[in-house]
C-alpha positions as a Python dict, from the first residue, in 0.01 Angstrom:
ca = {
    (1, 'M'): (0, 0, 0),
    (2, 'K'): (242, -142, -240),
    (3, 'F'): (-41, -208, -484),
    (4, 'G'): (-147, 158, -460),
    (5, 'K'): (203, 275, -537),
    (6, 'G'): (226, 37, -832),
    (7, 'L'): (-97, 194, -973),
    (8, 'L'): (48, 536, -915),
    (9, 'F'): (366, 457, -1091),
    (10, 'L'): (181, 296, -1381),
    (11, 'F'): (-46, 615, -1407),
    (12, 'F'): (251, 853, -1428),
    (13, 'T'): (437, 625, -1673),
    (14, 'I'): (129, 642, -1904),
    (15, 'L'): (96, 1008, -1872),
    (16, 'F'): (455, 1067, -1932),
    (17, 'S'): (437, 851, -2246),
    (18, 'R'): (153, 1035, -2372),
    (19, 'S'): (302, 1382, -2308),
    (20, 'F'): (616, 1264, -2476),
    (21, 'A'): (418, 1155, -2780),
    (22, 'Q'): (236, 1494, -2806),
    (23, 'Q'): (547, 1673, -2780),
    (24, 'S'): (723, 1450, -3053),
    (25, 'D'): (758, 1541, -3420),
    (26, 'T'): (698, 1265, -3676),
    (27, 'V'): (927, 1212, -3967),
    (28, 'F'): (775, 1039, -4278),
    (29, 'Y'): (1049, 885, -4500),
    (30, 'L'): (972, 837, -4879),
    (31, 'N'): (1030, 466, -4838),
    (32, 'G'): (721, 459, -4595),
    (33, 'N'): (912, 432, -4258),
    (34, 'V'): (755, 667, -3979),
    (35, 'V'): (986, 773, -3719),
    (36, 'P'): (889, 965, -3387),
    (37, 'A'): (1148, 1225, -3342),
    (38, 'K'): (1258, 1570, -3220),
    (39, 'I'): (1357, 1812, -3491),
    (40, 'I'): (1672, 2009, -3412),
    (41, 'D'): (1738, 2184, -3722),
    (42, 'T'): (1636, 2213, -4088),
    (43, 'L'): (1942, 2330, -4284),
    (44, 'I'): (1954, 2380, -4645),
    (45, 'G'): (1906, 2043, -4804),
    (46, 'F'): (1920, 1842, -4472),
    (47, 'V'): (1702, 1778, -4166),
    (48, 'T'): (1875, 1703, -3821),
    (49, 'F'): (1668, 1515, -3558),
    (50, 'T'): (1696, 1278, -3277),
    (51, 'E'): (1473, 964, -3265),
    (52, 'A'): (1253, 902, -2967),
    (53, 'K'): (1414, 561, -2917),
    (54, 'D'): (1754, 711, -2899),
    (55, 'S'): (1771, 1071, -2804),
    (56, 'T'): (2153, 1076, -2766),
    (57, 'Q'): (2222, 1026, -3143),
    (58, 'R'): (2151, 1286, -3405),
    (59, 'V'): (2031, 1184, -3751),
    (60, 'N'): (2097, 1385, -4065),
    (61, 'I'): (1874, 1322, -4354),
    (62, 'D'): (1887, 1456, -4702),
    (63, 'N'): (1548, 1646, -4788),
    (64, 'E'): (1508, 1416, -5102),
    (65, 'A'): (1471, 1108, -4878),
    (66, 'L'): (1167, 1268, -4686),
    (67, 'F'): (806, 1284, -4774),
    (68, 'A'): (694, 1516, -4486),
    (69, 'I'): (745, 1616, -4116),
    (70, 'K'): (441, 1664, -3886),
    (71, 'Y'): (542, 1874, -3597),
    (72, 'A'): (416, 1840, -3241),
    (73, 'N'): (198, 2151, -3284),
    (74, 'G'): (7, 1998, -3559),
    (75, 'K'): (167, 2160, -3852),
    (76, 'T'): (295, 1958, -4150),
    (77, 'H'): (586, 2051, -4378),
    (78, 'Y'): (581, 1847, -4699),
    (79, 'Y'): (922, 1781, -4862),
    (80, 'Y'): (777, 1579, -5154),
    (81, 'K'): (629, 1747, -5451),
    (82, 'Q'): (533, 1632, -5783),
    (83, 'D'): (820, 1721, -6046),
    (84, 'T'): (841, 1507, -6342),
    (85, 'L'): (1185, 1675, -6435),
    (86, 'N'): (1313, 1523, -6115),
    (87, 'G'): (1156, 1190, -6151),
    (88, 'N'): (867, 1255, -5922),
    (89, 'W'): (577, 1143, -6131),
    (90, 'Y'): (318, 1100, -5852),
    (91, 'T'): (103, 1358, -5690),
    (92, 'R'): (133, 1398, -5319),
    (93, 'D'): (-163, 1170, -5255),
    (94, 'E'): (-56, 912, -5491),
    (95, 'M'): (297, 907, -5337),
    (96, 'W'): (131, 872, -4992),
    (97, 'A'): (-62, 572, -5110),
    (98, 'F'): (248, 420, -5269),
    (99, 'M'): (435, 467, -4931),
    (100, 'Q'): (156, 303, -4749),
    (101, 'G'): (173, 20, -4985),
    (102, 'E'): (550, -23, -4920),
    (103, 'R'): (488, 6, -4536),
    (104, 'D'): (224, -274, -4522),
    (105, 'A'): (438, -502, -4747),
    (106, 'R'): (728, -455, -4526),
    (107, 'K'): (520, -514, -4203),
    (108, 'H'): (315, -813, -4326),
    (109, 'Y'): (452, -987, -4625),
    (110, 'R'): (638, -1311, -4579),
    (111, 'S'): (738, -1568, -4837),
    (112, 'P'): (812, -1902, -4666),
    (113, 'G'): (757, -2085, -4986),
    (114, 'A'): (1010, -1882, -5175),
    (115, 'F'): (1257, -1965, -4902),
    (116, 'I'): (1199, -2342, -4910),
    (117, 'G'): (1196, -2349, -5283),
    (118, 'S'): (1524, -2165, -5316),
    (119, 'L'): (1660, -2382, -5038),
    (120, 'L'): (1596, -2702, -5224),
    (121, 'F'): (1717, -2567, -5553),
    (122, 'G'): (2042, -2448, -5386),
    (123, 'L'): (2073, -2775, -5219),
    (124, 'G'): (2017, -2986, -5535),
    (125, 'G'): (2261, -2764, -5725),
    (126, 'G'): (2520, -2788, -5452),
    (127, 'M'): (2493, -3161, -5430),
    (128, 'T'): (2589, -3193, -5808),
    (129, 'G'): (2940, -3037, -5719),
    (130, 'V'): (2952, -2856, -6042),
    (131, 'L'): (3087, -2498, -6074),
    (132, 'Y'): (2779, -2380, -6223),
    (133, 'A'): (2558, -2497, -5921),
    (134, 'P'): (2446, -2137, -5848),
    (135, 'V'): (2245, -2147, -6172),
    (136, 'F'): (1984, -2359, -6011),
    (137, 'P'): (1868, -2122, -5735),
    (138, 'A'): (1921, -1833, -5985),
    (139, 'A'): (1669, -2000, -6230),
    (140, 'F'): (1426, -2036, -5936),
    (141, 'L'): (1464, -1664, -5878),
    (142, 'G'): (1396, -1581, -6237),
    (143, 'A'): (1095, -1806, -6239),
    (144, 'T'): (945, -1626, -5922),
    (145, 'E'): (980, -1291, -6093),
    (146, 'L'): (694, -1395, -6313),
    (147, 'V'): (469, -1475, -6005),
    (148, 'K'): (251, -1191, -5880),
    (149, 'V'): (241, -1113, -5507),
    (150, 'K'): (-90, -1195, -5352),
    (151, 'L'): (-227, -903, -5121),
    (152, 'K'): (-448, -1032, -4827),
    (153, 'P'): (-723, -801, -4705),
    (154, 'E'): (-597, -815, -4350),
    (155, 'W'): (-273, -664, -4452),
    (156, 'V'): (-433, -341, -4579),
    (157, 'S'): (-375, -70, -4336),
    (158, 'G'): (-669, 166, -4439),
    (159, 'P'): (-1004, 157, -4605),
    (160, 'Y'): (-1014, 230, -4987),
    (161, 'M'): (-635, 180, -4999),
    (162, 'T'): (-675, -117, -5267),
    (163, 'S'): (-862, 123, -5497),
    (164, 'Q'): (-546, 323, -5528),
    (165, 'V'): (-326, 201, -5810),
    (166, 'T'): (-13, 344, -5643),
    (167, 'Y'): (-84, 161, -5326),
    (168, 'L'): (-75, -159, -5512),
    (169, 'L'): (235, -67, -5698),
    (170, 'G'): (411, 19, -5381),
    (171, 'F'): (317, -303, -5208),
    (172, 'Q'): (430, -507, -5510),
    (173, 'R'): (747, -332, -5519),
    (174, 'E'): (845, -386, -5147),
    (175, 'A'): (716, -744, -5161),
    (176, 'F'): (922, -840, -5464),
    (177, 'V'): (1235, -690, -5295),
    (178, 'K'): (1165, -892, -4973),
    (179, 'R'): (1092, -1193, -5187),
    (180, 'R'): (1431, -1163, -5365),
    (181, 'I'): (1627, -1135, -5051),
    (182, 'T'): (1448, -1432, -4896),
    (183, 'I'): (1541, -1634, -5203),
    (184, 'L'): (1906, -1519, -5207),
    (185, 'K'): (1935, -1635, -4848),
    (186, 'G'): (1768, -1963, -4914),
    (187, 'G'): (1968, -2031, -5216),
    (188, 'G'): (2291, -1941, -5051),
    (189, 'I'): (2216, -2167, -4742),
    (190, 'G'): (2118, -2458, -4983),
    (191, 'L'): (2434, -2420, -5206),
    (192, 'A'): (2652, -2416, -4884),
    (193, 'V'): (2486, -2732, -4746),
    (194, 'G'): (2492, -2904, -5086),
    (195, 'F'): (2856, -2841, -5161),
    (196, 'T'): (2952, -2957, -4803),
    (197, 'A'): (2747, -3276, -4853),
    (198, 'F'): (2899, -3333, -5187),
    (199, 'A'): (3254, -3285, -5059),
    (200, 'L'): (3222, -3500, -4742),
    (201, 'Y'): (2980, -3769, -4849),
    (202, 'L'): (2896, -3797, -5219),
    (203, 'N'): (3226, -3783, -5372),
    (204, 'K'): (3460, -3880, -5086),
    (205, 'G'): (3612, -3550, -5036),
    (206, 'R'): (3692, -3485, -5397),
    (207, 'W'): (3518, -3230, -5631),
    (208, 'I'): (3372, -3366, -5951),
    (209, 'W'): (3632, -3163, -6156),
    (210, 'Q'): (3911, -3327, -5979),
    (211, 'N'): (3826, -3666, -6097),
    (212, 'N'): (4036, -3827, -6346),
}
């Protein structure tokens, strides 16, 4: 009996979830993020909605930050349009591919090697005890800017995407941003540990510029 009630509860839970998904609108941000939502209002210049994960909080978004909104009835309203005077160089299809590239990079790309490298450079710089120690991880960051990000086939969200130049540009852009943030984190941690090691052990509590 309990098993039957459990199946019934599971059935209604799935049914309710599907029903909610069908009744939800979908907000497509220009940065590639996709958010299930319920549109409340579309004022001049702004869109107001509540996200599916938190229906108690209203979100107000400038139209310029949106690519499109797909309503629950199947209709789609596009906010993005090609306008070279406004800096929108891509066509709608090209921009969609660019956004997909950003989204795939945000979802899949990781750079553990960049983190370890920046950590070691920061550690080495910090252990010297000199004021210009941050130059070491900064130099590592500069060097990685010359290294192209590799795109693995399993990261691509759809067929023929890699044939779109704007998809590759979007992926590279987001991947570079993620790698820079990773390097800054690793370099910061390395510097902190290196300076601490220098102060406590390598120079007996005195900084190198304090020596006579």
